[in-house]
Coordinates of C-alpha atoms and ligand atoms in Angstrom, one line a residue:
M1 CA 137.5 99.7 103.3
N2 CA 136.7 102.0 106.4
R3 CA 140.3 103.0 108.2
K4 CA 139.5 102.7 111.6
T5 CA 137.8 99.1 111.6
N6 CA 139.7 97.4 108.9
R7 CA 135.6 96.2 107.0
P8 CA 135.1 97.0 103.9
L9 CA 131.7 98.6 103.7
L10 CA 128.7 97.1 103.6
K11 CA 127.2 97.5 100.1
I12 CA 123.7 98.6 100.7
G13 CA 120.6 98.5 97.7
V14 CA 117.4 100.6 98.6
L15 CA 114.2 100.0 97.4
G16 CA 111.4 102.6 98.1
S17 CA 108.1 103.5 96.6
G18 CA 107.9 106.9 98.9
K19 CA 109.5 110.1 100.3
G20 CA 112.4 108.5 101.5
S21 CA 113.0 109.4 105.0
N22 CA 114.4 106.1 106.1
C23 CA 116.6 106.5 102.8
Q24 CA 118.2 109.8 104.2
S25 CA 118.9 108.3 107.8
I26 CA 121.0 105.8 106.2
I27 CA 122.5 108.1 103.7
D28 CA 123.1 110.9 106.7
A29 CA 124.6 107.9 109.3
I30 CA 127.0 107.1 106.6
A31 CA 128.2 110.7 106.0
A32 CA 127.8 111.3 109.7
G33 CA 130.7 108.3 109.8
T34 CA 128.6 106.6 112.0
L35 CA 127.9 103.6 109.7
N36 CA 130.7 101.5 107.6
A37 CA 128.4 101.4 105.1
E38 CA 127.8 102.8 101.0
I39 CA 124.4 102.7 99.2
V40 CA 125.5 101.2 95.9
C41 CA 121.8 102.2 94.3
V42 CA 118.5 102.9 95.3
I43 CA 115.7 101.9 93.3
S44 CA 112.0 102.3 92.8
D45 CA 108.8 101.1 91.5
V46 CA 107.1 104.8 91.6
E47 CA 108.6 106.8 88.9
N48 CA 108.7 110.2 90.7
A49 CA 108.8 108.7 94.6
F50 CA 111.5 111.4 96.7
I51 CA 113.3 108.5 97.1
L52 CA 114.9 108.6 93.9
E53 CA 115.5 112.7 94.3
R54 CA 117.2 112.5 97.3
A55 CA 119.6 109.7 96.4
R56 CA 120.4 111.6 93.0
K57 CA 121.0 114.9 95.0
H58 CA 123.5 112.7 97.1
G59 CA 125.1 111.3 94.3
I60 CA 124.1 107.7 94.5
F61 CA 123.0 105.6 91.7
A62 CA 118.8 106.1 91.8
Q63 CA 116.3 104.5 89.3
F64 CA 112.5 104.1 88.1
M65 CA 112.2 100.4 87.8
S66 CA 108.4 99.6 86.6
A67 CA 107.0 96.8 88.0
A68 CA 103.5 97.1 86.6
P69 CA 101.1 95.8 85.8
F70 CA 99.9 94.6 89.8
K71 CA 99.7 97.1 92.7
T72 CA 101.8 95.0 95.1
K73 CA 103.8 92.5 93.4
L74 CA 107.0 92.3 91.7
E75 CA 106.2 89.9 89.1
A76 CA 108.9 87.4 87.3
D77 CA 109.9 89.6 84.6
A78 CA 110.0 92.5 86.7
E79 CA 112.0 91.0 89.8
K80 CA 114.7 90.0 87.3
K81 CA 115.7 93.6 86.7
Y82 CA 115.1 94.8 89.8
I83 CA 117.7 91.5 91.3
D84 CA 120.0 91.6 88.1
T85 CA 120.3 96.0 89.2
L86 CA 120.7 95.2 92.5
K87 CA 123.4 93.0 91.5
L88 CA 125.2 94.9 88.8
H89 CA 125.9 97.5 91.6
G90 CA 127.2 94.6 93.8
A91 CA 124.3 94.8 96.6
E92 CA 125.4 92.9 99.8
V93 CA 122.4 93.5 102.2
V94 CA 118.7 94.9 100.5
V95 CA 117.1 97.6 102.7
L96 CA 113.6 97.7 102.0
A97 CA 112.9 101.3 102.7
G98 CA 108.7 101.9 102.1
F99 CA 109.1 99.7 99.2
M100 CA 105.6 98.7 99.1
R101 CA 105.6 95.3 97.0
I102 CA 105.9 91.6 98.2
I103 CA 109.4 90.1 98.2
K104 CA 108.8 86.5 96.4
K105 CA 111.1 83.5 96.0
G106 CA 113.3 84.4 93.5
M107 CA 114.4 87.7 94.9
L108 CA 114.6 85.8 98.6
S109 CA 117.0 83.3 97.7
T110 CA 119.1 85.5 95.8
F111 CA 119.6 87.5 98.5
S112 CA 119.3 84.7 101.5
R113 CA 118.4 86.4 104.4
R114 CA 120.2 89.6 103.6
I115 CA 116.6 91.3 102.6
L116 CA 115.8 94.3 105.6
N117 CA 112.2 95.9 105.8
I118 CA 111.1 98.3 108.6
H119 CA 107.9 97.9 109.5
P120 CA 105.7 101.1 111.7
A121 CA 104.3 98.9 114.5
L122 CA 106.1 96.4 117.1
L123 CA 105.8 93.1 115.4
P124 CA 103.6 90.6 115.5
A125 CA 101.5 93.3 116.4
F126 CA 99.8 95.5 113.7
P127 CA 101.3 94.1 109.9
G128 CA 100.4 94.9 107.1
V129 CA 99.3 98.7 106.3
E130 CA 98.5 101.9 107.9
S131 CA 100.1 100.0 111.2
W132 CA 100.2 103.2 113.1
K133 CA 96.5 103.9 112.6
Q134 CA 95.8 99.8 113.6
A135 CA 97.6 100.4 117.0
L136 CA 95.8 103.4 117.6
D137 CA 91.6 102.2 116.3
Y138 CA 92.5 99.1 118.8
G139 CA 93.6 101.5 121.6
A140 CA 97.0 100.1 122.0
K141 CA 99.1 101.8 124.7
F142 CA 102.3 101.7 123.1
T143 CA 103.7 100.7 119.7
G144 CA 106.9 101.5 117.7
C145 CA 108.9 100.1 114.8
T146 CA 110.3 96.9 114.0
V147 CA 113.2 96.1 111.9
H148 CA 113.4 92.9 110.7
L149 CA 114.8 89.9 108.0
V150 CA 112.6 89.9 105.4
D151 CA 111.0 86.1 105.2
E152 CA 107.9 84.4 102.6
G153 CA 105.0 85.9 105.0
T154 CA 104.1 89.6 105.7
D155 CA 106.2 91.2 108.4
T156 CA 106.9 88.1 110.0
G157 CA 110.3 87.4 109.2
P158 CA 113.0 87.0 112.4
I159 CA 113.5 90.2 114.4
I160 CA 116.4 92.5 114.7
I161 CA 115.8 95.9 116.2
Q162 CA 112.2 97.4 118.1
R163 CA 112.0 101.0 119.4
V164 CA 109.1 101.8 121.7
V165 CA 106.5 104.7 121.3
P166 CA 103.9 105.7 123.9
V167 CA 100.3 106.3 122.5
L168 CA 99.0 109.6 123.2
D169 CA 95.5 110.4 124.5
N170 CA 95.7 113.1 121.6
D171 CA 97.3 111.4 118.9
T172 CA 95.9 111.2 115.5
P173 CA 97.0 109.3 112.7
E174 CA 99.7 111.4 111.2
T175 CA 101.2 112.8 115.0
L176 CA 101.4 108.9 115.7
H177 CA 103.3 107.9 112.5
A178 CA 105.6 111.4 112.8
R179 CA 106.6 109.4 116.0
I180 CA 107.3 106.4 115.3
Q181 CA 109.5 107.5 111.8
V182 CA 111.9 109.2 114.5
E183 CA 112.2 106.0 115.7
E184 CA 112.7 104.4 112.6
H185 CA 115.4 106.4 111.6
I186 CA 117.3 105.6 114.6
A187 CA 116.1 101.8 114.2
Y188 CA 117.4 101.4 110.6
P189 CA 121.1 103.1 111.1
E190 CA 121.6 100.7 114.0
A191 CA 120.2 97.3 112.6
L192 CA 122.5 97.9 109.6
R193 CA 125.9 99.2 112.0
L194 CA 125.0 96.0 113.5
I195 CA 125.5 93.8 110.0
A196 CA 128.4 95.7 109.0
A197 CA 130.0 95.1 112.0
G198 CA 129.3 91.7 111.9
R199 CA 128.0 91.5 115.6
L200 CA 124.4 90.1 114.2
S201 CA 123.6 86.9 114.2
F202 CA 120.4 84.1 114.4
D203 CA 119.8 81.3 116.9
G204 CA 116.5 80.0 114.9
R205 CA 114.1 83.4 115.0
R206 CA 116.4 84.9 118.1
A207 CA 118.3 87.7 117.0
K208 CA 121.7 87.3 118.7
I209 CA 123.5 91.3 118.8
E210 CA 127.6 90.8 120.2
M211 CA 128.8 93.8 122.7
D212 CA 130.8 96.2 121.0
Ligands
GRF1 C1 107.5 104.1 106.9 O1 107.0 104.7 107.9 C2 107.9 102.3 107.1 O2 107.5 101.7 108.4 C3 107.3 102.0 106.5 O3 106.7 102.9 105.2 C4 106.9 103.8 106.0 C5 108.4 104.5 104.7 O4 108.6 105.8 105.0 N1 107.7 100.6 105.6 P1 109.6 106.6 104.6 O5 109.5 106.7 102.5 O6 111.1 105.7 104.7 O7 109.9 107.7 104.9

């Protein structure tokens, strides 16, 4: 329970496959007292992913859970294990933070409209992988990041928050991605803050944000 707001802490389960800088931004927002939430578990499909180390460093339950044999899918057996672990830890919201597998029906219906993803582009432009490179190759002048609800499509769910990043003439894929990540680290905690405060609702696909 948060003493200032009287609202219970939002319980977040994080899934990630990589370095976990977005997870870190959520950990930092909680530690700074700007996000009324608790990360109850971090699960990774990559055994040595740095996201696990980050979580453990902060005393958060962190577990590698194999999702083999496929590279991009979470097959039924693995999906069940993931759901069971998230439930066991009381996750109310599932945050995908660089999780490189497609979420299927089972998990979508268990956490209906409570799975969030962050995408490194201004959706619906440049869905899929290496979106910063797609934006650069396309010649876009602006790109950014999007926090959205996960649905059955790839990067197609209702948009919660977007932040814009200009593409500079001398950008490389690496420099552009790095600047997008700076905005991601603001956008993800902000989206979760809206949910934790009960200020986010949807009218069809359109996110409605209640004033603070
Ligand atoms: C981010 O760029 C995110 O937009 C994409 O995967 C990357 C994850 O980065 N979905 P990190 O592991 O959070 O640092």
